[in-house]
Amino acid sequence: MNSSGVRSVARIVARDDGRGGTALPVLESDGPLALRRTRGSGAEARVMLVGAMSGPLGGDHFTVRARVEEGARLSVGSAAATIALPGQAKGEARYDVRLDVADHAELHWTPEQLISAKGSDLHVTTRVDLAPASRLLLREEQVLGRAGEEPGRLTSRLTVRVAERVVLDQELACGPGAPGGWDGPAVLAGHRTVGQLVVVRPEFGADPVTARVLGEGASVVPLAGPAALVTAVAPDALRLRRLLDEALTSLL
């Protein structure tokens, strides 16, 4: 690592192989980010994101780009949680995710939790661009601090566009130095894990989901397009995952 931190880029392109499956003509990664193709199911290609090193650390900048072309199906997960840690380099760490999904293509983006360790400072941006007839399942889970530990600073922004129209643009900042109120009753209410699901399906355009509470700590709302948003808070990562899994079952 140099004084400015590590730069790492991973790229995925998924393409209909013409035989009822999905090919991966581009599967490139370097540095701390490693991509591995694993066994998928049916027409789906599955990729695991493997952290080859600790991080991101202070000053690091990681970028993941994925494009799913027309007719392809891609599922991306991670082998383990990502842990944001303090580093020797000054300044915040950055983790940028850029996702593009074409018509009649489908993307499942379901990495493991992001853990904000004490002393870290991480800014995450996720931007998703979808064609009108595409499908998306995106899951984000954030854990503020390891067991018995105060959290680091974590800023997360998620933007989703369908047919070039913004259906979701939200930002959450938590931890030391974040705007006041992030831990109050209107936001996390003292919980230390927060997560969300974004589900985009063309049929939601004609038949939007109904806004409702999904058990203790979770809710679903329709978005301004063929999409729905589930948000959840919980005291620990296990409970958070259970809430999100139950919410997904109710939607689909």
Coordinates of N, CA and C in Angstrom, one line a residue:
M1 N 0.8 -1.2 0.0 CA 0.0 0.0 0.0 C 0.9 1.2 0.0
N2 N 0.5 2.2 -0.8 CA 1.2 3.5 -0.7 C 0.4 4.5 0.1
S3 N 0.9 5.7 0.3 CA 0.3 6.7 1.2 C -1.1 7.0 0.8
S4 N -1.5 6.9 -0.5 CA -2.8 7.2 -1.0 C -3.7 6.0 -0.9
G5 N -3.3 4.9 -0.5 CA -4.2 3.7 -0.4 C -4.2 2.9 -1.6
V6 N -4.9 1.8 -1.6 CA -5.0 0.8 -2.7 C -6.1 1.2 -3.6
R7 N -5.9 1.0 -4.9 CA -6.9 1.2 -6.0 C -7.2 -0.2 -6.5
S8 N -8.5 -0.6 -6.6 CA -8.8 -1.9 -7.1 C -10.1 -1.9 -7.9
V9 N -10.2 -2.5 -9.0 CA -11.3 -2.5 -9.9 C -11.7 -3.9 -10.3
A10 N -13.0 -4.2 -10.2 CA -13.5 -5.5 -10.7 C -14.6 -5.3 -11.7
R11 N -14.6 -6.0 -12.8 CA -15.6 -5.9 -13.9 C -16.2 -7.2 -14.2
I12 N -17.5 -7.2 -14.4 CA -18.3 -8.3 -14.9 C -19.2 -7.9 -16.0
V13 N -19.2 -8.7 -17.1 CA -20.2 -8.6 -18.2 C -20.8 -9.9 -18.3
A14 N -22.1 -10.0 -18.3 CA -22.9 -11.2 -18.5 C -23.7 -11.1 -19.8
R15 N -23.7 -12.2 -20.6 CA -24.3 -12.1 -21.9 C -25.0 -13.4 -22.2
D16 N -26.2 -13.3 -22.8 CA -26.9 -14.5 -23.2 C -26.0 -15.3 -24.2
D17 N -25.8 -16.6 -23.9 CA -25.0 -17.4 -24.7 C -25.6 -18.1 -25.9
G18 N -26.9 -17.8 -26.1 CA -27.7 -18.3 -27.3 C -28.1 -19.8 -27.1
R19 N -27.8 -20.4 -26.0 CA -28.1 -21.8 -25.8 C -28.9 -22.0 -24.5
G20 N -29.5 -20.9 -24.0 CA -30.3 -21.0 -22.8 C -29.6 -20.8 -21.6
G21 N -28.3 -20.3 -21.7 CA -27.5 -20.0 -20.5 C -26.9 -18.6 -20.6
T22 N -26.0 -18.3 -19.6 CA -25.4 -17.0 -19.6 C -23.9 -17.2 -19.6
A23 N -23.2 -16.5 -20.5 CA -21.8 -16.5 -20.6 C -21.2 -15.2 -19.8
L24 N -19.9 -15.3 -19.5 CA -19.3 -14.2 -18.8 C -18.0 -13.8 -19.6
P25 N -18.2 -13.1 -20.7 CA -17.1 -12.7 -21.5 C -16.1 -11.8 -20.8
V26 N -16.5 -11.1 -19.8 CA -15.6 -10.3 -19.0 C -15.8 -10.6 -17.5
L27 N -14.6 -11.1 -16.9 CA -14.6 -11.4 -15.5 C -13.2 -11.0 -15.0
E28 N -13.0 -9.7 -14.7 CA -11.7 -9.1 -14.4 C -11.6 -8.5 -13.0
S29 N -10.5 -8.8 -12.3 CA -10.4 -8.2 -11.0 C -8.9 -8.0 -10.7
D30 N -8.6 -7.2 -9.8 CA -7.2 -7.0 -9.4 C -7.1 -6.6 -7.9
G31 N -5.9 -6.7 -7.4 CA -5.7 -6.3 -6.0 C -6.5 -7.0 -5.0
P32 N -7.2 -6.3 -4.1 CA -7.9 -6.9 -3.0 C -9.2 -7.6 -3.5
L33 N -9.7 -7.2 -4.7 CA -10.9 -7.7 -5.2 C -10.7 -8.9 -6.2
A34 N -11.3 -10.0 -5.9 CA -11.1 -11.2 -6.8 C -12.5 -11.8 -7.1
L35 N -12.7 -12.1 -8.4 CA -14.0 -12.6 -8.8 C -13.8 -14.1 -9.2
R36 N -14.8 -14.9 -8.8 CA -14.7 -16.3 -9.0 C -16.1 -16.8 -9.5
R37 N -16.1 -17.4 -10.7 CA -17.4 -18.0 -11.2 C -17.7 -19.3 -10.4
T38 N -18.9 -19.5 -9.9 CA -19.3 -20.7 -9.2 C -20.5 -21.3 -10.0
R39 N -20.9 -22.4 -9.5 CA -22.0 -23.1 -10.1 C -23.3 -22.4 -10.0
G40 N -23.9 -22.0 -11.1 CA -25.2 -21.4 -11.1 C -26.4 -22.4 -11.3
S41 N -27.6 -21.9 -11.5 CA -28.7 -22.8 -11.7 C -29.5 -22.3 -12.9
G42 N -29.9 -23.3 -13.8 CA -30.6 -22.9 -14.9 C -29.9 -22.0 -15.9
A43 N -30.5 -20.9 -16.3 CA -29.9 -20.0 -17.2 C -29.0 -19.0 -16.5
E44 N -28.9 -19.1 -15.2 CA -28.1 -18.1 -14.4 C -26.6 -18.4 -14.3
A45 N -25.8 -17.3 -14.4 CA -24.4 -17.4 -14.1 C -24.2 -16.8 -12.7
R46 N -23.4 -17.4 -11.9 CA -23.2 -17.0 -10.5 C -21.7 -16.6 -10.3
V47 N -21.5 -15.5 -9.7 CA -20.1 -15.0 -9.4 C -20.0 -14.7 -7.9
M48 N -18.9 -15.0 -7.4 CA -18.6 -14.7 -6.0 C -17.5 -13.7 -5.9
L49 N -17.7 -12.6 -5.1 CA -16.6 -11.6 -4.9 C -15.9 -12.0 -3.6
V50 N -14.6 -12.3 -3.8 CA -13.7 -12.8 -2.7 C -12.7 -11.7 -2.4
G51 N -12.7 -11.3 -1.1 CA -11.7 -10.3 -0.6 C -10.3 -11.0 -0.4
A52 N -9.4 -10.7 -1.3 CA -8.1 -11.3 -1.2 C -7.2 -10.6 -0.1
M53 N -7.6 -9.5 0.4 CA -6.9 -8.8 1.5 C -7.9 -8.2 2.4
S54 N -7.4 -7.7 3.5 CA -8.3 -7.0 4.5 C -8.6 -5.6 3.8
G55 N -9.8 -5.1 4.2 CA -10.1 -3.8 3.7 C -11.6 -3.7 3.3
P56 N -12.0 -2.5 2.8 CA -11.1 -1.4 2.5 C -10.6 -0.7 3.8
L57 N -9.4 -0.2 3.7 CA -8.7 0.5 4.7 C -8.8 2.0 4.3
G58 N -8.4 2.9 5.3 CA -8.4 4.3 5.0 C -7.6 4.6 3.8
G59 N -8.2 5.4 2.9 CA -7.5 5.8 1.7 C -7.7 4.9 0.5
D60 N -8.2 3.7 0.7 CA -8.4 2.8 -0.4 C -9.6 3.2 -1.2
H61 N -9.6 2.8 -2.5 CA -10.8 3.0 -3.4 C -11.0 1.8 -4.2
F62 N -12.1 1.1 -3.9 CA -12.5 -0.1 -4.6 C -13.7 0.2 -5.5
T63 N -13.7 -0.4 -6.7 CA -14.8 -0.2 -7.6 C -15.2 -1.5 -8.2
V64 N -16.5 -1.8 -8.2 CA -17.1 -3.0 -8.9 C -18.1 -2.5 -9.9
R65 N -17.9 -3.0 -11.1 CA -18.8 -2.7 -12.2 C -19.4 -4.0 -12.8
A66 N -20.7 -4.0 -13.0 CA -21.3 -5.2 -13.6 C -22.3 -4.8 -14.6
R67 N -22.3 -5.4 -15.8 CA -23.3 -5.1 -16.8 C -23.9 -6.5 -17.2
V68 N -25.3 -6.5 -17.2 CA -26.0 -7.7 -17.6 C -26.7 -7.4 -18.9
E69 N -26.3 -8.0 -20.0 CA -26.9 -7.7 -21.3 C -28.2 -8.4 -21.5
E70 N -28.9 -8.0 -22.6 CA -30.2 -8.5 -22.9 C -30.3 -10.0 -22.9
G71 N -31.3 -10.5 -22.1 CA -31.5 -12.0 -22.0 C -30.6 -12.7 -21.0
A72 N -29.7 -12.1 -20.4 CA -28.8 -12.8 -19.5 C -29.3 -12.7 -18.1
R73 N -28.8 -13.7 -17.3 CA -29.2 -13.7 -15.9 C -27.9 -13.9 -15.0
L74 N -27.7 -13.0 -14.1 CA -26.5 -13.0 -13.3 C -26.8 -12.8 -11.8
S75 N -26.1 -13.6 -11.0 CA -26.3 -13.5 -9.5 C -24.9 -13.3 -9.0
V76 N -24.7 -12.3 -8.1 CA -23.4 -11.9 -7.6 C -23.6 -11.9 -6.0
G77 N -22.7 -12.7 -5.4 CA -22.6 -12.7 -3.9 C -21.2 -12.5 -3.5
S78 N -21.0 -12.6 -2.2 CA -19.6 -12.5 -1.7 C -19.3 -13.7 -0.7
A79 N -18.1 -14.0 -0.7 CA -17.7 -15.2 0.1 C -17.7 -14.9 1.6
A80 N -17.6 -13.7 2.0 CA -17.6 -13.3 3.4 C -18.0 -11.9 3.6
A81 N -18.2 -11.4 4.8 CA -18.5 -10.0 5.0 C -17.3 -9.1 4.7
T82 N -17.6 -7.9 4.3 CA -16.6 -6.9 4.0 C -16.5 -6.1 5.3
I83 N -15.2 -5.9 5.7 CA -15.0 -5.2 7.0 C -14.2 -3.9 6.6
A84 N -14.8 -2.7 6.9 CA -14.1 -1.5 6.8 C -13.2 -1.2 8.0
L85 N -11.9 -1.0 7.8 CA -11.0 -0.9 8.9 C -10.2 0.4 8.8
P86 N -9.7 1.0 9.9 CA -8.8 2.1 9.8 C -7.5 1.7 9.1
G87 N -6.9 2.6 8.5 CA -5.6 2.3 7.8 C -4.6 3.4 8.1
Q88 N -3.4 3.1 7.6 CA -2.3 4.1 7.8 C -2.5 5.3 6.9
A89 N -3.1 5.1 5.8 CA -3.3 6.3 4.9 C -4.4 7.2 5.4
K90 N -4.3 8.5 5.3 CA -5.3 9.4 5.8 C -6.4 9.5 4.8
G91 N -7.6 9.9 5.3 CA -8.7 10.1 4.4 C -9.6 8.9 4.4
E92 N -10.8 9.1 3.9 CA -11.9 8.1 3.9 C -11.5 7.0 2.8
A93 N -12.1 5.9 3.0 CA -12.0 4.8 2.0 C -13.3 4.9 1.2
R94 N -13.2 4.5 -0.1 CA -14.4 4.5 -0.9 C -14.6 3.2 -1.5
Y95 N -15.9 2.9 -1.7 CA -16.3 1.6 -2.3 C -17.5 2.0 -3.3
D96 N -17.2 1.9 -4.6 CA -18.2 2.3 -5.6 C -18.7 1.0 -6.3
V97 N -20.0 0.9 -6.5 CA -20.7 -0.2 -7.2 C -21.5 0.4 -8.3
R98 N -21.3 0.0 -9.5 CA -22.0 0.5 -10.7 C -22.6 -0.7 -11.4
L99 N -24.0 -0.8 -11.5 CA -24.7 -1.9 -12.1 C -25.6 -1.4 -13.2
D100 N -25.5 -2.2 -14.4 CA -26.4 -1.9 -15.5 C -27.1 -3.1 -15.9
V101 N -28.4 -3.1 -16.1 CA -29.2 -4.2 -16.5 C -30.0 -3.9 -17.7
A102 N -29.9 -4.7 -18.8 CA -30.6 -4.4 -20.0 C -32.0 -5.0 -20.0
D103 N -32.8 -4.7 -21.0 CA -34.1 -5.3 -21.1 C -34.1 -6.8 -21.1
H104 N -35.1 -7.4 -20.4 CA -35.2 -8.9 -20.4 C -34.0 -9.6 -19.8
A105 N -33.3 -8.8 -19.0 CA -32.1 -9.4 -18.2 C -32.5 -9.3 -16.7
E106 N -31.7 -10.1 -15.9 CA -32.0 -10.1 -14.5 C -30.7 -10.1 -13.7
L107 N -30.7 -9.4 -12.6 CA -29.5 -9.3 -11.8 C -29.9 -9.5 -10.3
H108 N -29.3 -10.4 -9.6 CA -29.4 -10.6 -8.2 C -28.1 -10.1 -7.6
W109 N -28.1 -9.1 -6.8 CA -26.9 -8.5 -6.2 C -27.1 -8.7 -4.7
T110 N -26.5 -9.7 -4.1 CA -26.7 -10.0 -2.7 C -25.4 -10.4 -1.9
P111 N -24.5 -9.4 -1.8 CA -23.3 -9.6 -1.0 C -23.6 -9.8 0.5
E112 N -22.6 -10.3 1.2 CA -22.7 -10.4 2.6 C -22.6 -9.0 3.3
Q113 N -22.7 -9.0 4.6 CA -22.8 -7.7 5.3 C -21.5 -6.9 5.1
L114 N -21.7 -5.6 5.3 CA -20.6 -4.6 5.4 C -20.5 -4.2 6.8
I115 N -19.4 -4.4 7.4 CA -19.1 -4.1 8.8 C -18.3 -2.9 9.0
S116 N -18.7 -1.9 9.7 CA -18.0 -0.7 9.9 C -17.3 -0.8 11.3
A117 N -16.0 -1.1 11.2 CA -15.2 -1.3 12.5 C -14.8 0.1 13.1
K118 N -14.5 0.1 14.3 CA -14.2 1.3 15.1 C -12.9 2.0 14.4
G119 N -13.0 3.2 14.2 CA -11.9 4.0 13.6 C -11.9 4.1 12.1
S120 N -12.8 3.3 11.5 CA -12.8 3.4 10.0 C -13.7 4.5 9.5
D121 N -13.5 4.9 8.2 CA -14.3 5.9 7.6 C -14.5 5.5 6.1
L122 N -15.7 5.0 5.9 CA -16.0 4.5 4.5 C -17.2 5.2 3.9
H123 N -17.0 5.5 2.6 CA -18.1 6.1 1.8 C -18.5 5.1 0.7
V124 N -19.7 4.6 0.7 CA -20.2 3.6 -0.2 C -21.2 4.3 -1.2
T125 N -21.0 4.1 -2.5 CA -22.0 4.6 -3.4 C -22.4 3.4 -4.3
T126 N -23.7 3.2 -4.5 CA -24.2 2.2 -5.3 C -25.2 2.8 -6.3
R127 N -24.9 2.7 -7.6 CA -25.8 3.2 -8.6 C -26.2 2.1 -9.6
V128 N -27.5 2.0 -9.8 CA -28.1 1.0 -10.6 C -28.9 1.6 -11.7
D129 N -28.6 1.2 -13.0 CA -29.3 1.7 -14.1 C -30.0 0.5 -14.8
L130 N -31.4 0.6 -14.9 CA -32.2 -0.5 -15.4 C -32.9 -0.1 -16.6
A131 N -33.1 -1.1 -17.6 CA -33.9 -0.9 -18.7 C -35.4 -1.2 -18.3
P132 N -36.4 -0.7 -19.0 CA -37.8 -0.9 -18.6 C -38.2 -2.3 -18.3
A133 N -37.7 -3.3 -19.1 CA -38.1 -4.7 -18.9 C -37.1 -5.5 -18.2
S134 N -36.3 -4.9 -17.4 CA -35.3 -5.7 -16.6 C -35.8 -6.0 -15.2
R135 N -35.1 -6.9 -14.5 CA -35.4 -7.3 -13.2 C -34.2 -7.2 -12.3
L136 N -34.5 -6.9 -11.0 CA -33.4 -6.7 -10.1 C -33.8 -7.1 -8.7
L137 N -32.9 -7.8 -8.0 CA -33.0 -8.0 -6.6 C -31.7 -7.5 -6.0
L138 N -31.7 -6.5 -5.2 CA -30.5 -5.9 -4.6 C -30.7 -5.9 -3.1
R139 N -29.7 -6.5 -2.4 CA -29.7 -6.5 -0.9 C -28.5 -5.8 -0.3
E140 N -28.7 -4.9 0.6 CA -27.6 -4.3 1.3 C -27.8 -4.5 2.8
E141 N -26.8 -4.9 3.5 CA -26.8 -5.1 5.0 C -25.6 -4.4 5.6
Q142 N -25.8 -3.6 6.6 CA -24.7 -2.8 7.2 C -24.7 -3.1 8.7
V143 N -23.5 -3.4 9.3 CA -23.4 -3.7 10.7 C -22.5 -2.6 11.3
L144 N -23.0 -1.9 12.3 CA -22.2 -0.8 12.9 C -21.4 -1.3 14.0
G145 N -20.1 -1.6 13.8 CA -19.2 -2.1 14.8 C -19.3 -3.6 14.9
R146 N -18.1 -4.2 15.3 CA -18.0 -5.6 15.6 C -18.6 -5.8 17.0
A147 N -18.6 -7.0 17.5 CA -19.2 -7.3 18.7 C -18.6 -6.5 19.9
G148 N -19.4 -5.8 20.6 CA -18.9 -5.0 21.7 C -18.0 -3.8 21.3
E149 N -18.2 -3.4 20.1 CA -17.3 -2.3 19.6 C -18.1 -1.1 19.1
E150 N -17.7 0.1 19.3 CA -18.3 1.2 18.7 C -18.1 1.2 17.2
P151 N -19.0 1.8 16.4 CA -18.9 1.8 14.9 C -17.9 2.8 14.4
G152 N -17.4 2.6 13.2 CA -16.7 3.7 12.5 C -17.7 4.6 11.8
R153 N -17.2 5.5 11.0 CA -18.0 6.4 10.2 C -18.4 5.7 8.9
L154 N -19.7 5.6 8.6 CA -20.2 4.9 7.4 C -21.2 5.8 6.7
T155 N -20.9 6.2 5.5 CA -21.9 6.9 4.7 C -22.2 6.0 3.4
S156 N -23.5 5.8 3.2 CA -23.9 4.9 2.1 C -25.0 5.6 1.3
R157 N -24.8 5.7 0.0 CA -25.8 6.3 -0.9 C -26.2 5.2 -2.0
L158 N -27.5 5.1 -2.2 CA -28.0 4.2 -3.2 C -28.9 4.9 -4.1
T159 N -28.6 4.8 -5.4 CA -29.4 5.4 -6.4 C -29.9 4.3 -7.4
V160 N -31.2 4.3 -7.7 CA -31.7 3.3 -8.7 C -32.5 4.1 -9.7
R161 N -32.2 3.8 -11.0 CA -32.9 4.4 -12.1 C -33.5 3.3 -13.0
V162 N -34.8 3.5 -13.4 CA -35.4 2.6 -14.3 C -35.8 3.5 -15.5
A163 N -35.3 3.0 -16.7 CA -35.6 3.8 -18.0 C -35.2 5.2 -17.8
E164 N -34.0 5.4 -17.2 CA -33.4 6.8 -17.0 C -34.2 7.6 -16.0
R165 N -35.2 7.1 -15.3 CA -36.0 7.8 -14.3 C -35.6 7.3 -12.9
V166 N -35.2 8.3 -12.1 CA -34.8 8.0 -10.7 C -36.0 7.5 -9.9
V167 N -36.0 6.3 -9.4 CA -37.0 5.7 -8.5 C -36.6 5.7 -7.1
L168 N -35.3 5.8 -6.8 CA -34.8 5.8 -5.4 C -33.4 6.5 -5.4
D169 N -33.3 7.4 -4.5 CA -32.0 8.1 -4.3 C -32.0 8.5 -2.8
Q170 N -31.2 7.7 -2.0 CA -31.2 7.9 -0.6 C -29.8 7.8 0.0
E171 N -29.5 8.5 1.1 CA -28.2 8.4 1.7 C -28.4 8.3 3.2
L172 N -27.5 7.5 3.8 CA -27.6 7.3 5.3 C -26.1 7.5 5.8
A173 N -25.9 8.3 6.8 CA -24.6 8.5 7.4 C -24.7 8.1 8.9
C174 N -23.8 7.3 9.4 CA -23.9 6.8 10.7 C -22.5 6.9 11.3
G175 N -22.4 6.9 12.7 CA -21.2 6.8 13.4 C -20.6 8.2 13.7
P176 N -19.4 8.2 14.3 CA -18.8 9.5 14.7 C -18.7 10.5 13.6
G177 N -19.2 11.7 13.9 CA -19.1 12.8 12.9 C -20.3 12.8 12.0
A178 N -21.2 11.8 12.0 CA -22.4 11.9 11.2 C -23.4 12.9 11.7
P179 N -24.3 13.4 10.9 CA -25.3 14.4 11.4 C -26.0 13.8 12.5
G180 N -26.4 14.7 13.5 CA -27.1 14.2 14.6 C -28.5 13.5 14.3
G181 N -28.8 12.6 15.1 CA -30.1 11.9 14.9 C -30.1 10.6 14.3
W182 N -28.9 10.2 13.8 CA -28.8 8.9 13.1 C -29.1 7.7 14.0
D183 N -28.9 7.9 15.3 CA -29.1 6.8 16.2 C -30.4 7.0 16.9
G184 N -31.2 8.0 16.6 CA -32.4 8.3 17.3 C -33.6 7.5 16.8
P185 N -34.8 7.7 17.4 CA -36.0 6.9 17.1 C -36.5 7.0 15.6
A186 N -36.1 8.1 14.9 CA -36.6 8.3 13.5 C -35.7 7.6 12.5
V187 N -34.5 7.1 13.0 CA -33.6 6.4 12.0 C -33.3 5.0 12.5
L188 N -32.3 4.8 13.3 CA -31.9 3.4 13.7 C -32.5 3.0 15.1
A189 N -32.9 4.0 15.8 CA -33.6 3.7 17.1 C -32.7 2.8 18.0
G190 N -31.4 3.1 18.0 CA -30.5 2.3 18.9 C -30.0 1.0 18.3
H191 N -30.6 0.6 17.2 CA -30.1 -0.7 16.6 C -28.8 -0.5 16.0
R192 N -28.1 -1.6 15.8 CA -26.7 -1.6 15.2 C -26.6 -2.3 13.9
T193 N -27.7 -2.8 13.3 CA -27.7 -3.3 11.9 C -28.9 -2.7 11.2
V194 N -28.6 -2.4 9.9 CA -29.7 -1.8 9.0 C -29.5 -2.4 7.7
G195 N -30.6 -2.7 7.0 CA -30.6 -3.3 5.7 C -31.7 -2.9 4.8
Q196 N -31.6 -3.3 3.5 CA -32.7 -3.0 2.6 C -32.7 -3.9 1.4
L197 N -33.8 -4.1 0.9 CA -34.0 -4.8 -0.4 C -34.6 -3.9 -1.4
V198 N -34.1 -3.9 -2.6 CA -34.8 -3.2 -3.7 C -35.2 -4.3 -4.7
V199 N -36.4 -4.4 -5.0 CA -36.9 -5.4 -5.9 C -37.6 -4.7 -7.1
V200 N -37.1 -4.9 -8.3 CA -37.7 -4.3 -9.5 C -38.2 -5.4 -10.4
R201 N -39.5 -5.3 -10.8 CA -40.1 -6.3 -11.6 C -41.1 -5.6 -12.5
P202 N -41.1 -5.8 -13.8 CA -42.1 -5.1 -14.7 C -43.5 -5.1 -14.2
E203 N -43.9 -6.3 -13.6 CA -45.3 -6.4 -13.2 C -45.7 -5.5 -12.1
F204 N -44.7 -5.0 -11.4 CA -45.0 -4.0 -10.3 C -45.5 -2.7 -10.9
G205 N -45.3 -2.4 -12.1 CA -45.8 -1.2 -12.8 C -47.3 -1.2 -12.8
A206 N -47.9 -2.3 -13.2 CA -49.4 -2.4 -13.3 C -50.0 -2.8 -11.9
D207 N -49.2 -3.4 -11.1 CA -49.8 -3.9 -9.8 C -48.8 -3.6 -8.7
P208 N -48.7 -2.4 -8.3 CA -47.7 -2.0 -7.3 C -47.9 -2.7 -5.9
V209 N -46.9 -2.9 -5.2 CA -47.0 -3.5 -3.9 C -47.7 -2.5 -2.9
T210 N -48.2 -3.1 -1.9 CA -49.0 -2.3 -0.9 C -48.0 -1.9 0.2
A211 N -47.9 -0.7 0.6 CA -47.1 -0.3 1.7 C -47.6 -0.9 3.0
R212 N -46.7 -1.5 3.8 CA -47.1 -2.2 5.0 C -45.9 -2.5 5.9
V213 N -46.2 -2.7 7.2 CA -45.2 -3.1 8.1 C -45.0 -4.6 8.0
L214 N -43.8 -5.1 8.1 CA -43.5 -6.5 7.9 C -42.8 -7.0 9.2
G215 N -43.6 -7.2 10.2 CA -43.0 -7.7 11.5 C -42.3 -6.5 12.2
E216 N -41.7 -6.8 13.3 CA -41.0 -5.8 14.1 C -39.7 -5.3 13.5
G217 N -39.7 -4.1 13.0 CA -38.4 -3.5 12.5 C -38.3 -3.5 11.0
A218 N -39.3 -3.9 10.3 CA -39.2 -3.9 8.8 C -40.5 -3.4 8.2
S219 N -40.4 -2.8 7.0 CA -41.5 -2.3 6.2 C -41.2 -2.3 4.8
V220 N -42.3 -2.3 4.0 CA -42.1 -2.3 2.5 C -43.0 -1.1 2.0
V221 N -42.4 -0.4 1.0 CA -43.1 0.7 0.3 C -42.9 0.5 -1.2
P222 N -44.0 0.9 -2.0 CA -43.8 1.0 -3.4 C -42.9 2.2 -3.8
L223 N -42.2 2.1 -4.8 CA -41.4 3.2 -5.4 C -42.1 3.7 -6.6
A224 N -41.6 4.9 -7.1 CA -42.3 5.6 -8.2 C -41.9 4.9 -9.5
G225 N -42.3 3.7 -9.7 CA -41.9 2.9 -10.9 C -42.2 1.4 -10.5
P226 N -41.8 0.5 -11.4 CA -42.0 -0.9 -11.1 C -41.1 -1.5 -10.1
A227 N -41.1 -0.9 -8.9 CA -40.1 -1.3 -7.9 C -40.7 -1.2 -6.5
A228 N -40.1 -1.9 -5.6 CA -40.4 -1.8 -4.1 C -39.2 -1.8 -3.3
L229 N -39.3 -1.1 -2.2 CA -38.2 -1.0 -1.2 C -38.6 -1.6 0.1
V230 N -37.7 -2.5 0.6 CA -37.9 -3.0 2.0 C -36.8 -2.4 2.8
T231 N -37.1 -1.9 4.0 CA -36.1 -1.4 4.9 C -36.3 -2.1 6.2
A232 N -35.2 -2.4 6.9 CA -35.2 -3.1 8.2 C -34.1 -2.7 9.1
V233 N -34.4 -2.7 10.4 CA -33.3 -2.5 11.4 C -33.5 -3.6 12.4
A234 N -32.4 -4.0 13.0 CA -32.4 -5.1 13.9 C -31.2 -5.0 14.9
P235 N -31.3 -5.7 16.0 CA -30.2 -5.6 17.0 C -28.9 -6.4 16.6
D236 N -29.0 -7.3 15.6 CA -27.9 -8.1 15.2 C -28.1 -8.6 13.7
A237 N -27.0 -9.0 13.1 CA -27.0 -9.4 11.7 C -27.9 -10.6 11.4
L238 N -27.9 -11.5 12.3 CA -28.8 -12.7 12.1 C -30.2 -12.3 12.0
R239 N -30.7 -11.5 13.0 CA -32.1 -11.1 12.9 C -32.4 -10.2 11.7
L240 N -31.4 -9.4 11.3 CA -31.6 -8.6 10.1 C -31.8 -9.4 8.9
R241 N -31.0 -10.4 8.7 CA -31.1 -11.3 7.5 C -32.5 -12.0 7.6
R242 N -32.9 -12.5 8.7 CA -34.2 -13.1 8.8 C -35.3 -12.2 8.4
L243 N -35.3 -11.0 8.8 CA -36.3 -10.0 8.5 C -36.3 -9.8 6.9
L244 N -35.2 -9.6 6.3 CA -35.1 -9.4 4.9 C -35.5 -10.6 4.1
D245 N -35.2 -11.8 4.6 CA -35.6 -13.0 3.9 C -37.1 -13.2 4.0
E246 N -37.7 -12.9 5.1 CA -39.2 -13.0 5.3 C -39.8 -11.9 4.3
A247 N -39.3 -10.8 4.3 CA -39.8 -9.7 3.4 C -39.8 -10.1 2.0
L248 N -38.7 -10.7 1.5 CA -38.6 -11.1 0.1 C -39.6 -12.2 -0.2
T249 N -39.8 -13.1 0.7 CA -40.8 -14.2 0.5 C -42.2 -13.6 0.3
S250 N -42.5 -12.6 1.1 CA -43.8 -11.9 1.0 C -44.0 -11.2 -0.3
L251 N -42.9 -10.6 -0.8 CA -43.0 -9.9 -2.1 C -43.2 -10.8 -3.3
L252 N -42.5 -11.9 -3.3 CA -42.4 -12.7 -4.5 C -43.3 -14.0 -4.4

